[in-house]
mmCIF file of C-alpha atoms in Angstrom:
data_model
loop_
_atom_site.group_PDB
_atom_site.id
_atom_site.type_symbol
_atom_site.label_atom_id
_atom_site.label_comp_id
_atom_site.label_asym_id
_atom_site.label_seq_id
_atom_site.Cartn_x
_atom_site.Cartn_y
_atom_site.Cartn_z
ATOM 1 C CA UNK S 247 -22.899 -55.350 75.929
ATOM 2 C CA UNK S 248 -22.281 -57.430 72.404
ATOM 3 C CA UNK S 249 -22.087 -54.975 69.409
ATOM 4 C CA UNK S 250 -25.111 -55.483 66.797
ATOM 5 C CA UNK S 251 -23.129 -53.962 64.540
ATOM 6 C CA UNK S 252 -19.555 -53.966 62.622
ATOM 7 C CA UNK S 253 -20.195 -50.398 61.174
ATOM 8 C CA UNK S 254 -20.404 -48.215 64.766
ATOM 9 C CA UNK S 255 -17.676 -46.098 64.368
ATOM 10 C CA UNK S 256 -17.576 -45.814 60.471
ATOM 11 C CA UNK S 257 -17.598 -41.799 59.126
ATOM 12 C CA UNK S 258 -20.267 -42.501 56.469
ATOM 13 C CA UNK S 259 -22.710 -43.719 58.411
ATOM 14 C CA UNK S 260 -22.589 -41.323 60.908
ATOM 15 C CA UNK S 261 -22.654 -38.958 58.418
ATOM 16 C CA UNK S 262 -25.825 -40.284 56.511
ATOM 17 C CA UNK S 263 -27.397 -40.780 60.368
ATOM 18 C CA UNK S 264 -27.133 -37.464 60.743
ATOM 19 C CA UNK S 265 -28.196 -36.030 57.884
ATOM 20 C CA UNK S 266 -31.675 -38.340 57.801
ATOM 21 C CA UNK S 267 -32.153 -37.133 61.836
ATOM 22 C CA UNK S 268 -31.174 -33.553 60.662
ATOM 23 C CA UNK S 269 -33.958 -33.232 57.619
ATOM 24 C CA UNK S 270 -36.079 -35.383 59.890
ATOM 25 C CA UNK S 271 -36.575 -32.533 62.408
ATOM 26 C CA UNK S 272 -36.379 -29.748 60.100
ATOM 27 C CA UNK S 273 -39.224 -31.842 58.842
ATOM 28 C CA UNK S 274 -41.106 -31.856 61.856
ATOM 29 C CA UNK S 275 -41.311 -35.577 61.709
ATOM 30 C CA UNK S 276 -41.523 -37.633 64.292
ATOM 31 C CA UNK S 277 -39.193 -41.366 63.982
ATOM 32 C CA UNK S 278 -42.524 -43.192 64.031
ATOM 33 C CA UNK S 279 -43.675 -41.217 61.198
ATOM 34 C CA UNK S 280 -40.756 -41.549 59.201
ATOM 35 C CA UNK S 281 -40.442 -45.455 59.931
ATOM 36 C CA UNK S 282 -44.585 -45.494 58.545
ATOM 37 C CA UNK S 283 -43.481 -43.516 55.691
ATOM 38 C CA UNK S 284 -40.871 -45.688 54.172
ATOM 39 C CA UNK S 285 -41.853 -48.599 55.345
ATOM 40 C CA UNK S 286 -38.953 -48.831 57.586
ATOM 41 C CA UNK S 287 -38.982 -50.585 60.780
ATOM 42 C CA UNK S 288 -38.400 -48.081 63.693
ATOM 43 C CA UNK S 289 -35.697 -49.664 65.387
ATOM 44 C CA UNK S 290 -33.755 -50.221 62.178
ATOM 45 C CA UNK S 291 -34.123 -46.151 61.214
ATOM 46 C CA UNK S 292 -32.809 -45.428 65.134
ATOM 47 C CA UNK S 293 -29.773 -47.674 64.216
ATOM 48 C CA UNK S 294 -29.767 -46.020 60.851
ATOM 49 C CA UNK S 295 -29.651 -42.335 61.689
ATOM 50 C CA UNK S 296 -27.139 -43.464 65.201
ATOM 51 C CA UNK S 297 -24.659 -44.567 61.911
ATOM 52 C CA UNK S 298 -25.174 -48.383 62.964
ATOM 53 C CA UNK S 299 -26.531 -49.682 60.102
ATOM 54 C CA UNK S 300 -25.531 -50.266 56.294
ATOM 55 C CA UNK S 301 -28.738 -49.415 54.110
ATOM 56 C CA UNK S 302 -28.960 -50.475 50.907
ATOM 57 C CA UNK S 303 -29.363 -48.417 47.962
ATOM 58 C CA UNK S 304 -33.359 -49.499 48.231
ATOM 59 C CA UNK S 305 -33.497 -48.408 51.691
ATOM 60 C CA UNK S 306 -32.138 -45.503 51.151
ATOM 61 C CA UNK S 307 -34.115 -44.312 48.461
ATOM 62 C CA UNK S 308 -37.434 -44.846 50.386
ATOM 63 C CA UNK S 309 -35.767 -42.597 53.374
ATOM 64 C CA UNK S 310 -34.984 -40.220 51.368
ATOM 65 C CA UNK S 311 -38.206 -39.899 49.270
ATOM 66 C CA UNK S 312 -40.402 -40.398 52.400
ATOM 67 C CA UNK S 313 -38.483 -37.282 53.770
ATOM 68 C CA UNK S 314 -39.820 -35.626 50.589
ATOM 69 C CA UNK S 315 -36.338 -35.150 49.479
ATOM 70 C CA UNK S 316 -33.602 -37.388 46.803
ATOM 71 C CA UNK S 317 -30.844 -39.322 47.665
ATOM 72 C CA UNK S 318 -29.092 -37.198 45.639
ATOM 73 C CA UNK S 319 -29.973 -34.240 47.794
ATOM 74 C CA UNK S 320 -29.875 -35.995 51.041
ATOM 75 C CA UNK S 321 -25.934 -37.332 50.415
ATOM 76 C CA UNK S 322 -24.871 -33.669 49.438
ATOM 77 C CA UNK S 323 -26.482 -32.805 53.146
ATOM 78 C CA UNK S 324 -24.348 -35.711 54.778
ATOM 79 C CA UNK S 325 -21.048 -34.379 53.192
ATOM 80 C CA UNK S 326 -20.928 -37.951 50.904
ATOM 81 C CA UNK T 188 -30.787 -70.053 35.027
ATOM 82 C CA UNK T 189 -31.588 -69.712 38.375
ATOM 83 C CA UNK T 190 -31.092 -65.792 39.728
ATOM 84 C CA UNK T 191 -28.721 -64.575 41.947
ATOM 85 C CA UNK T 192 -30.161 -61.602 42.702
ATOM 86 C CA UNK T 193 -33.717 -60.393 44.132
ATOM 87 C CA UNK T 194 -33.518 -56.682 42.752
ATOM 88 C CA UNK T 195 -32.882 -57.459 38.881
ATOM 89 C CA UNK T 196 -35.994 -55.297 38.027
ATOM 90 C CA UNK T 197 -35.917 -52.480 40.611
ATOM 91 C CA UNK T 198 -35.628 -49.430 38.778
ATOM 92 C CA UNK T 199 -33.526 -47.582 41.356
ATOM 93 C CA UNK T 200 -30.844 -50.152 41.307
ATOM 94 C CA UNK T 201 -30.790 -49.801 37.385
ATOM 95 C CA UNK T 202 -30.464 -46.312 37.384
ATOM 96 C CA UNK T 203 -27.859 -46.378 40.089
ATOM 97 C CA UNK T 204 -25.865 -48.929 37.621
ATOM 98 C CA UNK T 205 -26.086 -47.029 34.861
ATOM 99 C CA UNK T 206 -24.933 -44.255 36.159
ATOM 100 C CA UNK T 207 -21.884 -46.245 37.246
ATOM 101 C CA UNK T 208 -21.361 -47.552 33.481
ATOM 102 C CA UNK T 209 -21.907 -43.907 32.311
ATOM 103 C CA UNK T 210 -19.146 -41.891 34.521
ATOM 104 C CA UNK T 211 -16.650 -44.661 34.198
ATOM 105 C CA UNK T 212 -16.823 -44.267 30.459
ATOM 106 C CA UNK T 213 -16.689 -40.768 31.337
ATOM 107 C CA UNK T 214 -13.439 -41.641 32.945
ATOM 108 C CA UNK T 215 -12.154 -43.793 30.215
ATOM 109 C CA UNK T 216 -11.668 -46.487 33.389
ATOM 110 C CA UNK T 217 -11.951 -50.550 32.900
ATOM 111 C CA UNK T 218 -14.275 -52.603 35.344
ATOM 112 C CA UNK T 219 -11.041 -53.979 36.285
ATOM 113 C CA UNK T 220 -9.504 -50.690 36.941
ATOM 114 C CA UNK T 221 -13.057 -49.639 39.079
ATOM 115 C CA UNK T 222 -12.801 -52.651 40.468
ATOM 116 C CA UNK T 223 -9.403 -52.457 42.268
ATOM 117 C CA UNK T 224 -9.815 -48.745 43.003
ATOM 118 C CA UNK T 225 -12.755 -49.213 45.018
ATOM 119 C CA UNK T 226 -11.574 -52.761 46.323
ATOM 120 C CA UNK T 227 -14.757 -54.543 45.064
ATOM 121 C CA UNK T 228 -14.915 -57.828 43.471
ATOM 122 C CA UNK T 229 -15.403 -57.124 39.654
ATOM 123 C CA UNK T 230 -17.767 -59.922 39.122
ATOM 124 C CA UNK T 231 -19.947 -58.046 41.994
ATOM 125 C CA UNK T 232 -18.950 -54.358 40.398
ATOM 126 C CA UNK T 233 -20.285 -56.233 36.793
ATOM 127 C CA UNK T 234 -24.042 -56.998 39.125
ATOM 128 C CA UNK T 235 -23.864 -53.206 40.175
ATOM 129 C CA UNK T 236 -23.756 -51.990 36.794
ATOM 130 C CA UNK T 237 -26.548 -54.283 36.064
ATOM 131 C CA UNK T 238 -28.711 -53.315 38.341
ATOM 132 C CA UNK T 239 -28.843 -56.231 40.313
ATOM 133 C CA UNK T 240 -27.085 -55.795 43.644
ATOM 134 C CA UNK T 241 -28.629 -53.348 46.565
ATOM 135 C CA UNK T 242 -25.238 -52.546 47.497
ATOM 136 C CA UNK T 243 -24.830 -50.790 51.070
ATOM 137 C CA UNK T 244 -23.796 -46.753 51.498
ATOM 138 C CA UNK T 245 -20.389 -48.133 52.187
ATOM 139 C CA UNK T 246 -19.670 -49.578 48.426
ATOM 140 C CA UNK T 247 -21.199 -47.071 46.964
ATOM 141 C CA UNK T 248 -18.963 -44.042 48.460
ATOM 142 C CA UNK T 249 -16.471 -46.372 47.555
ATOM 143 C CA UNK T 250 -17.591 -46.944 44.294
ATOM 144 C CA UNK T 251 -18.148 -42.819 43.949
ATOM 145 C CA UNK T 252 -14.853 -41.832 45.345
ATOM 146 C CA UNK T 253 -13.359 -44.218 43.225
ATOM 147 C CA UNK T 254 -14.684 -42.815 40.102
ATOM 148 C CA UNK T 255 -13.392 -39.508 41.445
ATOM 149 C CA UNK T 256 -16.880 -37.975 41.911
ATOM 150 C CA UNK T 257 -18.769 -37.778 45.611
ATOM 151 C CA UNK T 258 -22.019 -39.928 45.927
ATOM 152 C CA UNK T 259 -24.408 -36.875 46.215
ATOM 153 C CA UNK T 260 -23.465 -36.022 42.587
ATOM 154 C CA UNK T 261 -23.326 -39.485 41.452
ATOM 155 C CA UNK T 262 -27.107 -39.982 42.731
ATOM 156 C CA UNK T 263 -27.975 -37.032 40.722
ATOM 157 C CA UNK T 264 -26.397 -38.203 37.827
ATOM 158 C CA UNK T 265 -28.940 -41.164 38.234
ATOM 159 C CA UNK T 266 -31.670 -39.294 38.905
ATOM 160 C CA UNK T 267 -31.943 -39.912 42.382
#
């Protein structure tokens, strides 16, 4: 199966993955909610929080706001 | 002049640059000097501190880490 991705094994992401899927369900939010509320498509925030994908500072932002949170406050929770 | 950039006027990307500008003062550190510590072109390390590149997470911990600071503080620091 071809990788769709150059970033699959990088610490960051997996880091940032897990902290958006972590504050996600402490959130109660579903990943169809979350994908509605930034305006995000879903796949993309699956590949996102599985630390596949590397968001841009825009992208993040609307994660993290639509999460009701800061970036700020949401890299602190990933460890970055 | 044509642009190079899509994001000149997004507010998150200035504040994000700024912040950049502000802790490498801080720091007492060249562009240059950011520059080769975080292995990013200067040119495209001069567009960050504009505010007019949407850099991905992994530039900007390298940018952070660089600057001897972690991104969660360094997104605070732009009020992020």
């Amino acid at each position: 199966m071809p990788s769709r991705s150059p970033h699959t094994s990088d610490t960051a992401l997996v880091a940032f993955g897990r902290a958006v899927r972590s504050l996600r369900a402490e959130r109660t939010m579903s990943q169809e909610e979350l994908a509605h509320r930034s305006g995000i498509d879903r796949s993309y925030l699956g590949a996102i929080e599985r630390g596949e994908q590397n968001s841009g500072l825009l992208h993040l932002v609307r994660i993290a706001e639509a999460l009701g949170s800061t970036l700020g406050a949401l890299m602190i929770k990933a460890g970055l």
